[in-house]
Coordinates of C-alpha atoms and ligand atoms in Angstrom, one line a residue:
M204 CA 26.5 9.4 18.9
K205 CA 24.0 6.5 19.3
E206 CA 24.2 3.9 16.6
R207 CA 21.3 3.7 14.2
V208 CA 18.4 1.7 15.7
Y209 CA 15.7 -0.3 13.9
N210 CA 13.1 2.3 13.3
F211 CA 9.5 0.9 13.0
S212 CA 8.0 4.4 12.7
P213 CA 4.9 4.6 10.5
G214 CA 6.0 7.8 8.8
P215 CA 8.2 9.6 8.3
A216 CA 9.9 6.3 8.2
T217 CA 13.2 4.6 7.9
L218 CA 15.2 5.3 4.8
P219 CA 18.2 3.5 3.3
L220 CA 21.4 4.6 5.1
E221 CA 23.3 4.9 1.8
V222 CA 20.6 7.4 0.6
L223 CA 21.0 9.5 3.7
Q224 CA 24.8 9.5 3.4
Q225 CA 24.6 10.7 -0.2
A226 CA 22.1 13.4 0.7
S227 CA 24.3 14.6 3.5
K228 CA 27.1 15.2 1.0
D229 CA 24.9 16.7 -1.7
I230 CA 23.3 19.1 0.8
V231 CA 26.6 20.9 1.2
N232 CA 27.9 20.7 -2.4
Y233 CA 25.7 19.3 -5.1
D234 CA 27.7 17.4 -7.8
D235 CA 30.7 19.7 -7.5
T236 CA 28.7 22.8 -8.4
G237 CA 29.9 24.6 -5.2
I238 CA 26.2 25.1 -4.4
G239 CA 24.3 23.1 -1.8
L240 CA 21.4 21.0 -2.9
V241 CA 18.8 23.1 -1.1
E242 CA 20.3 26.3 -2.5
L243 CA 19.9 25.3 -6.1
S244 CA 17.3 27.3 -8.1
H245 CA 14.4 25.1 -9.1
R246 CA 14.9 26.5 -12.7
S247 CA 18.6 25.5 -12.7
K248 CA 19.7 22.8 -15.2
E249 CA 20.9 20.8 -12.2
F250 CA 17.5 20.8 -10.5
I251 CA 15.6 20.2 -13.7
A252 CA 17.7 17.1 -14.3
I253 CA 17.0 15.9 -10.8
A254 CA 13.2 16.3 -11.2
D255 CA 13.3 14.7 -14.7
N256 CA 15.3 11.8 -13.3
T257 CA 12.9 11.3 -10.4
E258 CA 10.0 11.2 -12.7
A259 CA 11.7 8.9 -15.2
L260 CA 12.6 6.4 -12.4
L261 CA 9.1 6.5 -11.0
R262 CA 7.7 5.8 -14.5
K263 CA 10.1 2.9 -15.0
H264 CA 9.5 1.2 -11.6
L265 CA 5.7 1.6 -11.8
E266 CA 5.6 1.0 -15.6
I267 CA 3.5 4.2 -15.9
P268 CA 1.9 4.3 -19.3
E269 CA 2.4 7.4 -21.6
N270 CA -1.2 8.5 -21.2
Y271 CA -0.7 9.3 -17.5
K272 CA 0.8 12.4 -16.0
V273 CA 3.1 12.4 -12.9
L274 CA 2.9 15.4 -10.6
F275 CA 5.0 16.5 -7.6
L276 CA 2.7 18.4 -5.2
Q277 CA 2.8 19.8 -1.7
G278 CA 0.3 19.9 1.1
G279 CA 0.6 16.2 1.9
A280 CA -1.7 13.4 1.0
S281 CA -4.3 15.2 3.1
T282 CA -4.5 18.0 0.5
Q283 CA -5.6 15.4 -2.0
F284 CA -8.6 14.6 0.2
Y285 CA -10.2 17.9 -0.9
M286 CA -8.3 18.4 -4.2
V287 CA -9.8 15.2 -5.7
P288 CA -13.5 16.3 -5.0
M289 CA -12.8 19.9 -6.0
N290 CA -11.6 18.6 -9.4
F291 CA -14.0 15.7 -9.9
L292 CA -17.2 16.3 -7.9
G293 CA -18.8 19.2 -9.7
D294 CA -22.6 19.6 -10.2
G295 CA -24.3 16.3 -11.0
K296 CA -21.3 14.2 -10.1
C297 CA -21.0 11.5 -7.5
G298 CA -18.0 9.8 -5.8
A299 CA -18.3 6.3 -4.3
Y300 CA -16.1 5.7 -1.3
L301 CA -14.9 2.6 0.6
N302 CA -14.4 3.4 4.3
T303 CA -11.6 1.2 5.6
G304 CA -9.9 3.4 8.2
T305 CA -8.8 6.8 9.5
W306 CA -7.5 8.0 6.1
S307 CA -10.5 7.1 4.1
K308 CA -12.7 8.6 6.8
K309 CA -10.9 11.9 6.5
A310 CA -11.2 11.8 2.8
I311 CA -14.9 11.1 3.0
K312 CA -15.4 14.1 5.4
E313 CA -13.7 16.5 3.0
A314 CA -15.5 15.1 -0.1
D315 CA -18.8 15.3 1.7
Q316 CA -18.3 19.0 2.2
I317 CA -17.6 19.6 -1.4
G318 CA -20.0 17.4 -3.4
N319 CA -22.2 14.4 -3.6
I320 CA -20.7 11.1 -2.3
E321 CA -21.9 7.6 -1.3
V322 CA -20.1 5.4 1.2
V323 CA -20.7 2.0 -0.3
F324 CA -18.7 0.0 2.2
S325 CA -17.5 0.5 5.8
S326 CA -15.7 -1.7 8.2
E327 CA -15.9 0.9 11.0
S328 CA -18.2 -1.2 13.2
D329 CA -15.5 -4.0 13.1
T330 CA -12.9 -1.4 14.2
F331 CA -11.6 -1.4 10.7
N332 CA -10.1 -4.9 11.0
R333 CA -10.6 -5.7 7.3
V334 CA -11.1 -4.5 3.8
P335 CA -14.1 -5.6 1.6
K336 CA -14.0 -8.5 -0.7
Q337 CA -14.9 -8.0 -4.4
G338 CA -18.7 -8.2 -4.7
E339 CA -19.3 -7.1 -1.1
Y340 CA -20.3 -3.6 -2.2
E341 CA -21.9 -2.1 -5.3
V342 CA -20.6 0.9 -7.1
P343 CA -23.7 2.9 -8.2
T344 CA -24.1 3.3 -11.9
H345 CA -24.2 7.1 -11.5
A346 CA -20.9 7.2 -9.7
D347 CA -18.0 9.0 -11.4
Y348 CA -15.3 7.3 -9.5
L349 CA -14.5 4.7 -6.8
Y350 CA -12.2 6.0 -4.1
F351 CA -10.3 3.7 -1.7
V352 CA -7.1 3.5 0.4
S353 CA -4.9 0.5 -0.7
N354 CA -3.1 0.1 2.6
N355 CA -4.6 1.3 5.9
T356 CA -1.6 2.5 7.8
I357 CA -3.2 2.8 11.2
F358 CA -5.3 -0.4 11.3
G359 CA -2.8 -2.6 9.4
T360 CA -5.1 -3.8 6.6
Q361 CA -4.4 -3.9 2.9
F362 CA -6.3 -4.7 -0.3
K363 CA -4.6 -7.9 -1.5
T364 CA -6.2 -7.5 -4.9
M365 CA -7.3 -4.1 -6.1
P366 CA -11.1 -3.4 -6.5
V367 CA -12.4 -4.1 -9.9
T368 CA -15.0 -1.6 -11.4
E369 CA -15.9 0.0 -14.7
K370 CA -15.6 3.4 -13.0
P371 CA -12.3 5.2 -12.7
L372 CA -10.5 4.0 -9.6
F373 CA -9.0 6.7 -7.4
C374 CA -6.6 5.5 -4.8
D375 CA -4.6 6.8 -1.8
M376 CA -1.5 4.7 -2.0
S377 CA 0.5 6.6 0.5
S378 CA 1.7 3.7 2.6
D379 CA 2.2 0.9 0.0
I380 CA 3.1 2.5 -3.3
L381 CA 6.2 0.7 -4.8
S382 CA 5.9 -2.1 -2.3
R383 CA 4.3 -4.5 -4.9
K384 CA 3.4 -4.8 -8.5
F385 CA 0.1 -3.4 -9.8
N386 CA -1.2 -2.0 -13.1
V387 CA -1.3 1.8 -13.2
S388 CA -3.7 1.5 -16.2
D389 CA -6.4 0.1 -13.9
F390 CA -6.5 3.5 -12.2
G391 CA -7.8 7.0 -13.0
L392 CA -5.8 8.7 -10.2
I393 CA -3.3 7.6 -7.7
F394 CA -1.7 9.7 -5.0
A395 CA 0.9 9.1 -2.3
G396 CA 2.6 11.2 0.3
A397 CA 6.3 10.3 0.1
Q398 CA 7.1 9.9 3.8
K399 CA 6.2 6.2 4.1
N400 CA 7.6 4.3 1.2
L401 CA 9.2 6.9 -1.1
G402 CA 11.3 9.5 0.8
P403 CA 10.8 12.4 3.2
A404 CA 7.7 14.4 4.0
G405 CA 7.0 17.3 1.8
V406 CA 6.1 15.9 -1.6
T407 CA 3.0 14.1 -2.7
I408 CA 3.1 12.1 -6.0
V409 CA 0.0 12.2 -8.1
I410 CA -0.4 10.0 -11.1
I411 CA -3.4 10.9 -13.2
K412 CA -4.9 9.6 -16.5
D413 CA -4.9 12.2 -19.3
S414 CA -8.5 11.6 -20.2
L415 CA -9.7 12.8 -16.8
L416 CA -8.1 16.3 -17.2
S417 CA -10.7 17.6 -19.5
E418 CA -13.4 17.0 -16.9
I419 CA -11.9 19.5 -14.4
P420 CA -14.1 22.6 -14.1
E421 CA -13.0 26.1 -14.8
G422 CA -12.7 28.6 -12.0
L423 CA -10.8 26.6 -9.4
P424 CA -8.0 28.3 -7.5
S425 CA -4.9 27.7 -9.6
M426 CA -3.0 25.7 -6.9
I427 CA -6.0 23.3 -6.5
N428 CA -6.5 22.6 -10.2
Y429 CA -4.5 19.5 -11.5
N430 CA -4.4 21.1 -14.9
T431 CA -2.2 24.0 -13.6
H432 CA 0.4 21.5 -12.4
V433 CA 0.2 19.4 -15.6
D434 CA 0.6 22.5 -17.8
K435 CA 3.6 23.7 -15.8
G436 CA 5.3 20.4 -15.2
S437 CA 4.9 20.7 -11.4
M438 CA 6.8 24.0 -11.6
F439 CA 3.8 26.5 -11.3
N440 CA 5.4 27.5 -8.0
T441 CA 8.6 26.4 -6.3
P442 CA 8.3 22.7 -5.9
P443 CA 9.6 20.8 -2.9
C444 CA 13.1 20.5 -4.3
F445 CA 14.8 18.5 -1.6
A446 CA 12.0 16.0 -1.3
I447 CA 11.9 15.4 -5.0
Y448 CA 15.7 14.9 -5.0
L449 CA 15.5 12.4 -2.1
V450 CA 12.6 10.4 -3.7
G451 CA 15.0 10.2 -6.7
E452 CA 17.7 8.8 -4.6
V453 CA 15.4 6.2 -3.0
L454 CA 14.3 5.2 -6.5
K455 CA 18.0 4.7 -7.5
W456 CA 18.4 2.6 -4.4
L457 CA 15.3 0.6 -5.3
E458 CA 16.9 0.0 -8.7
R459 CA 20.1 -1.3 -7.1
T460 CA 18.1 -3.7 -4.9
G461 CA 16.3 -5.3 -7.9
G462 CA 13.2 -3.1 -8.4
V463 CA 9.6 -3.7 -7.4
D464 CA 9.7 -7.4 -8.1
A465 CA 12.5 -8.0 -5.7
I466 CA 11.2 -5.7 -3.0
E467 CA 7.8 -7.3 -3.2
K468 CA 9.3 -10.7 -2.4
L469 CA 11.2 -9.3 0.5
N470 CA 8.2 -7.4 1.8
R471 CA 6.2 -10.6 1.8
Q472 CA 8.9 -12.5 3.7
K473 CA 9.3 -9.7 6.3
A474 CA 5.6 -9.6 7.0
A475 CA 5.3 -13.4 7.1
L476 CA 7.9 -13.6 9.8
L477 CA 5.9 -11.3 12.0
Y478 CA 2.5 -12.9 11.3
E479 CA 3.9 -16.4 12.0
M480 CA 5.1 -15.2 15.3
I481 CA 1.7 -13.6 16.1
D482 CA -0.1 -16.8 15.1
R483 CA 2.1 -19.1 17.0
T484 CA 0.3 -18.6 20.4
S485 CA -2.6 -16.5 21.7
Y486 CA -0.3 -14.2 23.5
Y487 CA 0.0 -11.8 20.6
R488 CA -3.3 -11.0 18.8
G489 CA -3.3 -9.5 15.3
H490 CA -5.7 -6.7 14.8
A491 CA -6.5 -7.4 11.1
I492 CA -8.3 -10.5 10.1
A493 CA -6.0 -12.9 8.2
D494 CA -7.0 -12.2 4.6
S495 CA -6.8 -8.4 5.1
R496 CA -3.4 -8.3 6.7
S497 CA -1.0 -5.6 5.6
D498 CA 2.6 -6.3 4.6
M499 CA 3.5 -2.8 5.5
N500 CA 2.0 -2.2 8.9
V501 CA 1.7 -5.1 11.3
T502 CA -0.7 -4.3 14.1
F503 CA -1.1 -6.4 17.2
N504 CA -2.0 -6.5 20.9
L505 CA -0.6 -8.1 24.0
P506 CA -2.8 -9.6 26.8
T507 CA -3.0 -6.3 28.7
A508 CA -2.3 -2.6 28.1
E509 CA 0.3 -2.8 30.9
L510 CA 2.2 -5.5 29.0
E511 CA 2.0 -3.5 25.8
S512 CA 3.6 -0.4 27.5
K513 CA 6.3 -2.7 29.0
F514 CA 6.9 -4.3 25.6
I515 CA 7.2 -1.0 23.8
A516 CA 9.6 0.4 26.4
E517 CA 11.8 -2.8 26.6
A518 CA 12.0 -3.1 22.8
A519 CA 13.2 0.5 22.6
E520 CA 16.0 -0.3 25.1
V521 CA 17.3 -3.0 22.7
G522 CA 17.2 -0.7 19.7
L523 CA 13.7 -1.6 18.3
N524 CA 12.0 1.8 18.2
G525 CA 8.6 3.2 17.2
L526 CA 6.5 0.2 18.0
K527 CA 3.6 2.1 19.7
G528 CA 0.3 1.8 17.9
H529 CA -1.6 4.8 16.7
R530 CA -3.2 6.8 19.5
S531 CA -6.6 6.0 18.0
I532 CA -6.3 2.2 18.5
G533 CA -3.4 1.7 20.9
G534 CA -1.6 -1.7 20.9
C535 CA 1.5 -2.1 18.9
R536 CA 2.4 -1.5 15.3
A537 CA 5.5 -2.5 13.4
S538 CA 5.8 -0.5 10.2
I539 CA 8.1 -2.4 7.8
Y540 CA 8.1 -0.4 4.5
N541 CA 10.5 -1.1 1.6
A542 CA 13.6 0.4 3.3
F543 CA 13.1 -1.4 6.6
P544 CA 15.8 -4.1 6.8
Q545 CA 14.9 -7.8 7.2
Q546 CA 17.4 -8.2 10.0
G547 CA 15.3 -5.7 12.1
V548 CA 12.2 -8.0 11.7
V549 CA 14.3 -11.0 12.7
E550 CA 15.4 -9.2 15.8
L551 CA 11.8 -8.1 16.6
V552 CA 10.5 -11.7 16.3
D553 CA 13.3 -12.9 18.7
F554 CA 12.4 -10.2 21.1
M555 CA 8.7 -11.1 21.0
A556 CA 9.5 -14.7 21.8
K557 CA 11.7 -13.7 24.8
F558 CA 9.2 -11.1 26.0
E559 CA 6.4 -13.7 26.0
S560 CA 8.4 -16.2 28.0
N561 CA 9.6 -13.6 30.5
N562 CA 6.2 -12.0 31.0
P563 CA 3.5 -14.7 31.1
A564 CA -0.1 -13.4 30.8
Ligands
PLP795 C1 0.1 9.1 6.3 C2 -1.1 8.9 5.4 C3 -1.8 10.0 5.0 C4 -1.6 11.4 5.4 O1 -0.5 12.0 4.8 P1 0.0 13.5 5.0 O2 1.1 13.6 4.1 O3 0.4 13.6 6.5 O4 -1.2 14.4 4.7 C5 -2.9 9.8 4.1 N1 -3.2 8.5 3.7 C6 -2.5 7.4 4.1 C7 -2.9 6.1 3.6 C8 -1.4 7.6 5.0 O5 -0.7 6.5 5.4

C-alpha cells in the first residue's frame, strides 16, 4: 500500500490519521457492542450519545449561546442555498447578498428563483479576487438578512473581519468554520457542509438563532422547514449517522490539539509560509489581493499553463497531491484546512523553490 501523501484536496479533504484509525475500528464493532457503527439504530442509546456528544463539543468549541439551535442536516451546503430563502424570503421580504465567488453565485441563483433579493456587492468583474471592505456596500433598510460566504473556497479569498450590520447575518461557513474564533451571537444563521473542516461529506451543520424560527411560514414541505428539525432534534428522519459520528471524532481531536485558539494560530502560520513563498518572486502569482487572502485555500498561478500542469504533476510524484485549481479558474490551489499538517506546507514551499529554479520562466 502507498504511504499516506499530503492531500491538498479542497473537499472532501484530509482528516487526522488518528480519527480515521479510530473510525476504522468502530465501523466493525462500536464500543464493544458487537455492532458496527453504521449498523447502529439512530434511536439506540449508543447513537443518541454520539449525536449529543457531537453537538456538545461543537457548542463548546464555537461557544454557541443557549439561544441558538444546532442541526445536523443532509443535502449538502447546496441544499441550504434554497432552504434559507424558502424559510426566510416569504412575501414582502428581501435578502441582501454579497457576491464573492462561485458559492455565493449559486446561492443567489436559488434565492432569486424563490423570493426578492438584492445583490449589494459583487467582485465578479475582478474574477472574484477580493471580498468587500466594510462600508463598500449598503444593506437596504428593507432587507431581512445579509447573506455572505466567509471563505471563498474556489477563489481563495476570505473575510478577515465579518460584515457588521443591524440585519441578521446569514453565512455559508463551509470552508472555514472552526478555523478561527468568531462570535456566533453576531449571526442569525450559519451553515457548513462538513467535508472541508469538520469531517466527511454527508452532514451539514446549521446553527440558527431561536428568535428567527417564529418567522418561518406554514406550509413548507416538512424536510425544508427548519422548525421540523428543531422540533425533532435532527431526528425527523434517519440522520447521517456516520458523518455525525466522524464530526464528533474530529472535534475530540481538535480538543486534544488545543481547540480553536491553537488551530487558528497554526492556520495563520501555515498560510503565511505559502504567501511568503508566493510574494518572494514574481514567478508565483497569488490570485487573491493581499488583504483578502484566505488562510484555508491558497490560490496561485505560474508563468504559463504548461508550467502549471508540470508543477501539479511533479508535485504529485513527490507526494504533494490535489494542487490543481478549480476547473473554473485553473491555476493551482493548496487547501490547508485544520487537519492539514504543517509539515506538508513546509514540503510544498521547498518544492516550489526547487521547481522555480529548475524551470525558469
Ligand atoms: C464546498 C462548498 C459548498 C458546497 O457544498 P456541498 O456540500 O457540496 O453542497 C458550498 N459553499 C462553500 C463555501 C463550499 O466550500
